C-alpha cells in the first residue's frame, strides 16, 4: 500500500461565522491527478491557500511526502517539493518570460545572497529557464515582457514557473481559467504529458479537463468533501448531481 | 514627586490624548477606508488653529470662533479632497506620501504668508479661565477639563455614529474590506468625501482647542501628526476603538513619562548619568512602546482590517 | 543593458562633476563648490534610498536618520578627540547598519501604511534623542573638525574633500548598480513586483528585504559621514523626518528604480531649491504644488527623459 504524497487530516478553517473548510480529509496518491470540483463558494480557494501555506488552518494536519508541513511557511513548502500555480495569473509583469522562470529557478538553487554577478546572464539560471519555456511551448516568447503576453501564454508561464521549482507535486488552481477551447486543449495535452512525472492536485471548473485528465475526483461543497471517486463514479453519484452537476450537464457528459 | 503632581500629569496626559484622538480618528478612517496616506492631515489641524486665531481676533469670543471655524475647516477639507486628494486614491503609497508632503509644504508656507512666521497668540477664553477643584484640595485648570470633556463627548458621538447609524455601518464595512463596499454599489465617492470631511472637522476642533495651550505656528501640525501615526499604528488602522485606547495610552505615557522618568532614573542612577539618560529615554519612550506593541501585534491592538 | 546614449551621459556626467573644483576656482565661485559637494552627498543618500524604495518598493522615511547617525559618528568621536577618518567611517557605516537592522526587524514585518508610519516614527525618535543629548550639543548642534585620513589626503582642502565625495559617489553607484542586477537584487525587485509569488516559489522574502534595508542604511551613513565633514557642524535637524521627504523627492525627480537617476535627482532638487530661493522667500509655496504635479504627471523622472531602450534590465 503506497503512502499518499499529500494527506490532509481534519482540516478546519472558519472566518467569523462562516466555515470555509469543514473537517476535511483528503489525499493525493503519488503520480495521480486528483481533481477537486465544487460549486462557487465551496471553499476551493481557501483549501488551496491552506495547503500552499498562505493561510493558516484553525486545526488539522497537512502531511506532504511523509513530513508534517502544517507549520511550515509557504517558501518552506515550496522547497519541500510543493509547487503552486494561481487561478488569477500571478507573474512578474515587468520581467520577461525568461526572467520569470529564471526567478523560479533561482529560488531553488541555494540562497540568493549573491551581490555582484549579474543574474540575467547567469547560465545556471538562464539555461534551465530556456528549457522549461520550450517544454511549455513559450520558447519563442522568452524575451517578451510578461505583462505583454497573451492571456493563454500567461497561463502557460504560470505553470512554467511552478515547474521550474523542481517540485514533486503540482497544485494547479484552474490552469485553463479564461482560455478558449483550442488553448484549453493545448494545456490539457501538456498536463497529460506531465502525468506520471508529477503528482497533481487540480482545482477545476472545466469539466472536459476534469473528466479527461483526472484519475480521481473529489467534490467539495461548503467546505466538505461529499464524494471521492473516479470521474465515472462521480458522474453517476446522485448526491453530486443534486449538489453540483445540473441535469443537463450530466446528460451531455454521459 | 507627589501623588498630586502625578494625578495632574495623568490628567494632562489624558487631555493631550484628546488632541491625539481628534486628529487620529479621522486619519485612521481615511487610512482604513481609502487606503491612503495623508500627511497633510496635520495641516488641517493647523488651519483649524489659525482660523480660530482670526475669528477670536474678529469676534472676541472663543466659542463663536469655534462655531465659525468648523464649517471653514470642513470646506477646506472638502476642497482639498476634491481638488488634490481624489486623484491619489488610485495611486501607490509612495505617490500619496510625496504628494501630501508637497501639500504640507504648501500649507506651511501659506500660513507663513498670511499670518507670518511667529507664533500667534490665542488668549485663554475668560469663561474657561481659572481652576476647579476636581477633588477636595486638588485644583485643575478648567480649560483642560473642558478639553477632556469634549473628547469624551466626541468619542461617544463617534461610537453612536459608527455602530448605530447606516453611515457608520458603511464606514465599518469600508474599513474592514474596502473593495466589497464598492462592489455593493454604494456611492463610494460620497462616502469618501464625507469621511474626509469628518476627519477634517475633528482635526480642526483639536486645532481650535490647542490654540490657547500650544503655540500656533507654521509646522505645528507635523509634531502632532507623527504622534497621531503612532496612535494609529498602536491602535490599529481603521479602528476608532483602537484610536481611543491608543490616544489615551500615548498621551499619558508621553506626558507622565517625560515628567517622571528623569526623576525615577535619578533615584537609581548616579546623577550625571540620570541627567543625560533621563530626557533621552523620555523622548524615546513612546516609540519604544510602539515597537513593543508591534513586536507582539504587528497590526496594532484592534485591527479593523480583514480584507 | 544600458543604451549607448545613457552610457555617454553617465560618462559625461562624471567628467563634468570632476571638473567642478577647477571651474569653481577659475570663476572664483567657492559657493558652487560647496553646493555641488552637497549635491553629491545627497546623491549618495538618494542612491541608497532608491535601492529599497525604487527597486524594493519599501517607502521608508528613515534616511534622514542615517545621515544623522553618520554625521554624529564623526562629531561625537571628534568630541572625544578621535579624528581618525577610517575609524569614524567604520563607525558611521556599522552604526547606521545596526540601527537599520533594528528598525527593519520591527517594521518589515508590517507592510503598506503601517510600514511608512513606523519608519517615520523611528526617525522622529532618533531626532528627539539627538535633541535630548545635551552633552553633544542637543538642539543647538555641535561643531566638528574634518576627518583625518593621513597626510596624503587633506580633507581641510575643499577641493580634496569634493574629490573624496565624488569617489564615494562612484563607489556607491557601482555597488548599487551591481547589486540591483545580482541575484539578491532580483529578489528585491521580484518582491516588489509580486510578493505573493516570490513566497510561493520559495523565497523567504523577509530576510532579503532586511538585508537590503541594512545595506541601504549603511550606505546612507556614508553620506552622513561626508556631510559632517562638509559642514563641520552637526545638528539634530539633519535627522528631521522632512529631510527624509526631501531625499524621497530627489529619488522621484531622478527616476525611481534607476541608479544614475539619483544623481540627477539630487542635482535637480538642490539646484531648483537654489534658483527658487533666490526668486522669493516663499519658494516652498511654489515647490509644494510643483511636487504634487510632478507626481501626478511625470513619474519617470529626469532619467526617464533620456532616450534609451525600455526594459527591466535598464541599468
CSV table of C-alpha atoms in Angstrom, one decimal, chain C residues 65-266:
chain,number,residue,atom,x,y,z
C,65,UNK,CA,18.2,59.3,10.5
C,66,UNK,CA,21.1,57.5,8.8
C,67,UNK,CA,22.5,60.8,7.6
C,68,UNK,CA,22.3,62.0,11.2
C,69,UNK,CA,23.9,58.9,12.6
C,70,UNK,CA,26.8,59.1,10.1
C,71,UNK,CA,27.3,62.7,10.9
C,72,UNK,CA,27.1,62.3,14.6
C,73,UNK,CA,29.6,59.4,14.4
C,74,UNK,CA,32.1,62.0,13.2
C,75,UNK,CA,31.0,64.7,15.6
C,76,UNK,CA,30.9,62.5,18.7
C,77,UNK,CA,34.2,60.8,18.0
C,78,UNK,CA,35.7,64.1,17.3
C,79,UNK,CA,34.3,65.4,20.6
C,80,UNK,CA,36.4,62.7,22.3
C,81,UNK,CA,39.4,63.7,20.2
C,82,UNK,CA,39.2,60.8,17.9
C,83,UNK,CA,39.5,62.3,14.4
C,84,UNK,CA,40.8,59.3,12.6
C,85,UNK,CA,38.7,59.2,9.4
C,86,UNK,CA,38.9,55.4,8.9
C,87,UNK,CA,37.6,54.8,12.4
C,88,UNK,CA,34.8,57.4,12.0
C,89,UNK,CA,33.8,56.0,8.7
C,90,UNK,CA,33.6,52.5,10.0
C,91,UNK,CA,31.5,53.6,13.0
C,92,UNK,CA,29.3,55.6,10.7
C,93,UNK,CA,28.7,52.6,8.4
C,94,UNK,CA,28.4,50.0,11.1
C,95,UNK,CA,26.3,52.2,13.4
C,96,UNK,CA,23.8,53.0,10.6
C,97,UNK,CA,23.7,49.4,9.6
C,98,UNK,CA,22.9,48.2,13.1
C,99,UNK,CA,20.1,50.8,13.6
C,100,UNK,CA,18.7,49.9,10.2
C,101,UNK,CA,18.7,46.2,11.3
C,102,UNK,CA,16.8,47.0,14.4
C,103,UNK,CA,14.3,49.3,12.7
C,104,UNK,CA,13.9,46.9,9.8
C,105,UNK,CA,13.4,43.9,12.1
C,106,UNK,CA,10.3,45.5,13.5
C,107,UNK,CA,9.0,47.5,10.6
C,108,UNK,CA,9.5,45.0,7.8
C,109,UNK,CA,7.1,42.6,9.5
C,110,UNK,CA,4.4,45.0,8.6
C,111,UNK,CA,3.6,46.5,5.3
C,112,UNK,CA,1.8,49.2,3.5
C,113,UNK,CA,0.7,52.2,5.6
C,114,UNK,CA,2.0,50.7,8.8
C,115,UNK,CA,5.5,50.4,7.4
C,116,UNK,CA,5.6,54.0,6.3
C,117,UNK,CA,4.3,55.4,9.6
C,118,UNK,CA,6.6,53.2,11.7
C,119,UNK,CA,9.7,54.2,9.8
C,120,UNK,CA,8.6,57.8,10.2
C,121,UNK,CA,8.1,57.4,13.9
C,122,UNK,CA,11.5,55.8,14.5
C,123,UNK,CA,13.2,58.6,12.6
C,124,UNK,CA,11.4,61.1,14.7
C,125,UNK,CA,12.5,59.1,17.8
C,126,UNK,CA,16.2,59.5,16.8
C,127,UNK,CA,15.6,63.2,16.1
C,128,UNK,CA,14.3,63.6,19.7
C,129,UNK,CA,17.1,61.6,21.0
C,130,UNK,CA,19.5,63.9,19.3
C,131,UNK,CA,17.9,66.9,20.8
C,132,UNK,CA,17.9,65.5,24.3
C,133,UNK,CA,21.6,64.6,24.3
C,134,UNK,CA,22.8,67.9,25.8
C,135,UNK,CA,26.3,66.6,26.1
C,136,UNK,CA,26.6,66.6,22.3
C,137,UNK,CA,25.0,70.0,21.7
C,138,UNK,CA,21.4,69.0,21.9
C,139,UNK,CA,19.2,71.3,20.0
C,140,UNK,CA,22.0,73.7,19.2
C,141,UNK,CA,24.2,71.2,17.5
C,142,UNK,CA,27.9,70.5,17.8
C,143,UNK,CA,30.9,71.7,15.9
C,144,UNK,CA,33.4,69.2,14.5
C,145,UNK,CA,36.6,69.3,12.5
C,146,UNK,CA,37.1,67.3,9.4
C,147,UNK,CA,38.3,63.7,9.5
C,148,UNK,CA,41.9,62.9,9.2
C,149,UNK,CA,42.9,60.2,6.7
C,150,UNK,CA,46.7,60.6,6.9
C,151,UNK,CA,49.0,63.1,5.4
C,152,UNK,CA,48.2,62.3,1.8
C,153,UNK,CA,44.6,63.4,1.9
C,154,UNK,CA,44.0,66.9,3.3
C,155,UNK,CA,40.3,67.0,4.0
C,156,UNK,CA,40.6,70.6,5.0
C,157,UNK,CA,41.1,71.5,1.4
C,158,UNK,CA,37.6,71.9,-0.1
C,159,UNK,CA,38.7,70.6,-3.5
C,160,UNK,CA,40.2,67.5,-1.9
C,161,UNK,CA,37.0,66.9,0.1
C,162,UNK,CA,35.0,67.3,-3.1
C,163,UNK,CA,37.0,64.6,-4.8
C,164,UNK,CA,36.7,62.3,-1.8
C,165,UNK,CA,32.9,62.7,-2.0
C,166,UNK,CA,33.0,62.1,-5.8
C,167,UNK,CA,34.9,59.0,-5.2
C,168,UNK,CA,32.3,57.7,-2.8
C,169,UNK,CA,29.6,58.6,-5.2
C,170,UNK,CA,31.3,56.5,-7.9
C,171,UNK,CA,31.8,53.6,-5.4
C,172,UNK,CA,28.2,53.7,-4.2
C,173,UNK,CA,26.9,54.0,-7.8
C,174,UNK,CA,28.9,50.9,-8.8
C,175,UNK,CA,27.9,48.9,-5.8
C,176,UNK,CA,24.3,49.8,-6.3
C,177,UNK,CA,24.3,49.0,-10.0
C,178,UNK,CA,25.9,45.6,-9.4
C,179,UNK,CA,23.5,44.9,-6.5
C,180,UNK,CA,20.3,45.6,-8.4
C,181,UNK,CA,21.3,43.3,-11.2
C,182,UNK,CA,22.6,40.5,-9.0
C,183,UNK,CA,20.5,37.6,-7.7
C,184,UNK,CA,20.0,39.5,-4.5
C,185,UNK,CA,18.7,42.4,-6.5
C,186,UNK,CA,16.3,40.2,-8.4
C,187,UNK,CA,14.8,39.0,-5.2
C,188,UNK,CA,14.3,42.6,-4.0
C,189,UNK,CA,12.8,43.6,-7.3
C,190,UNK,CA,10.7,40.5,-7.6
C,191,UNK,CA,9.3,41.0,-4.1
C,192,UNK,CA,8.2,44.5,-5.1
C,193,UNK,CA,6.6,43.2,-8.3
C,194,UNK,CA,4.7,40.3,-6.7
C,195,UNK,CA,5.5,39.4,-3.2
C,196,UNK,CA,3.0,36.6,-3.1
C,197,UNK,CA,4.6,34.8,-6.0
C,198,UNK,CA,8.0,35.2,-4.5
C,199,UNK,CA,6.9,33.4,-1.4
C,200,UNK,CA,5.1,30.7,-3.5
C,201,UNK,CA,8.2,29.9,-5.5
C,202,UNK,CA,10.3,29.6,-2.4
C,203,UNK,CA,11.9,32.9,-1.4
C,204,UNK,CA,11.8,33.8,2.3
C,205,UNK,CA,11.3,37.4,1.4
C,206,UNK,CA,11.7,39.0,4.8
C,207,UNK,CA,15.3,38.2,5.3
C,208,UNK,CA,16.3,39.6,1.9
C,209,UNK,CA,14.3,42.8,2.5
C,210,UNK,CA,16.0,43.2,5.9
C,211,UNK,CA,19.4,42.8,4.3
C,212,UNK,CA,18.6,45.4,1.6
C,213,UNK,CA,17.3,47.7,4.4
C,214,UNK,CA,20.6,47.3,6.2
C,215,UNK,CA,22.8,47.9,3.1
C,216,UNK,CA,20.7,50.9,2.3
C,217,UNK,CA,21.1,52.4,5.8
C,218,UNK,CA,24.8,51.7,6.0
C,219,UNK,CA,25.4,53.4,2.6
C,220,UNK,CA,23.4,56.4,3.8
C,221,UNK,CA,25.6,56.5,6.8
C,222,UNK,CA,28.5,57.3,4.5
C,223,UNK,CA,26.5,60.3,3.2
C,224,UNK,CA,26.2,61.4,6.8
C,225,UNK,CA,29.9,61.0,7.4
C,226,UNK,CA,30.6,63.2,4.4
C,227,UNK,CA,28.0,65.7,5.4
C,228,UNK,CA,29.7,66.3,8.8
C,229,UNK,CA,32.9,66.8,7.0
C,230,UNK,CA,31.4,69.3,4.6
C,231,UNK,CA,29.5,71.4,7.1
C,232,UNK,CA,31.8,70.9,10.1
C,233,UNK,CA,28.7,71.3,12.2
C,234,UNK,CA,26.1,68.7,13.1
C,235,UNK,CA,22.6,69.3,14.4
C,236,UNK,CA,19.6,67.0,15.1
C,237,UNK,CA,17.8,68.8,12.3
C,238,UNK,CA,19.8,66.5,9.9
C,239,UNK,CA,17.5,63.8,11.2
C,240,UNK,CA,14.2,65.5,10.9
C,241,UNK,CA,11.7,63.4,9.0
C,242,UNK,CA,11.1,66.2,6.5
C,243,UNK,CA,14.7,65.7,5.3
C,244,UNK,CA,13.7,62.1,4.5
C,245,UNK,CA,10.9,63.5,2.5
C,246,UNK,CA,13.4,65.7,0.6
C,247,UNK,CA,15.5,62.7,-0.3
C,248,UNK,CA,12.4,60.9,-1.5
C,249,UNK,CA,11.7,63.8,-3.8
C,250,UNK,CA,15.2,63.5,-5.2
C,251,UNK,CA,14.7,59.9,-5.9
C,252,UNK,CA,11.4,60.6,-7.6
C,253,UNK,CA,12.8,63.5,-9.6
C,254,UNK,CA,15.7,61.4,-10.8
C,255,UNK,CA,13.6,58.5,-11.6
C,256,UNK,CA,12.6,55.7,-9.2
C,257,UNK,CA,14.5,52.5,-9.7
C,258,UNK,CA,17.4,54.0,-11.7
C,259,UNK,CA,20.8,54.1,-10.1
C,260,UNK,CA,22.1,57.0,-12.1
C,261,UNK,CA,18.9,58.9,-11.9
C,262,UNK,CA,19.5,59.5,-8.2
C,263,UNK,CA,22.5,61.8,-9.0
C,264,UNK,CA,20.3,63.7,-11.4
C,265,UNK,CA,17.6,63.9,-8.9
C,266,UNK,CA,19.8,65.3,-6.1
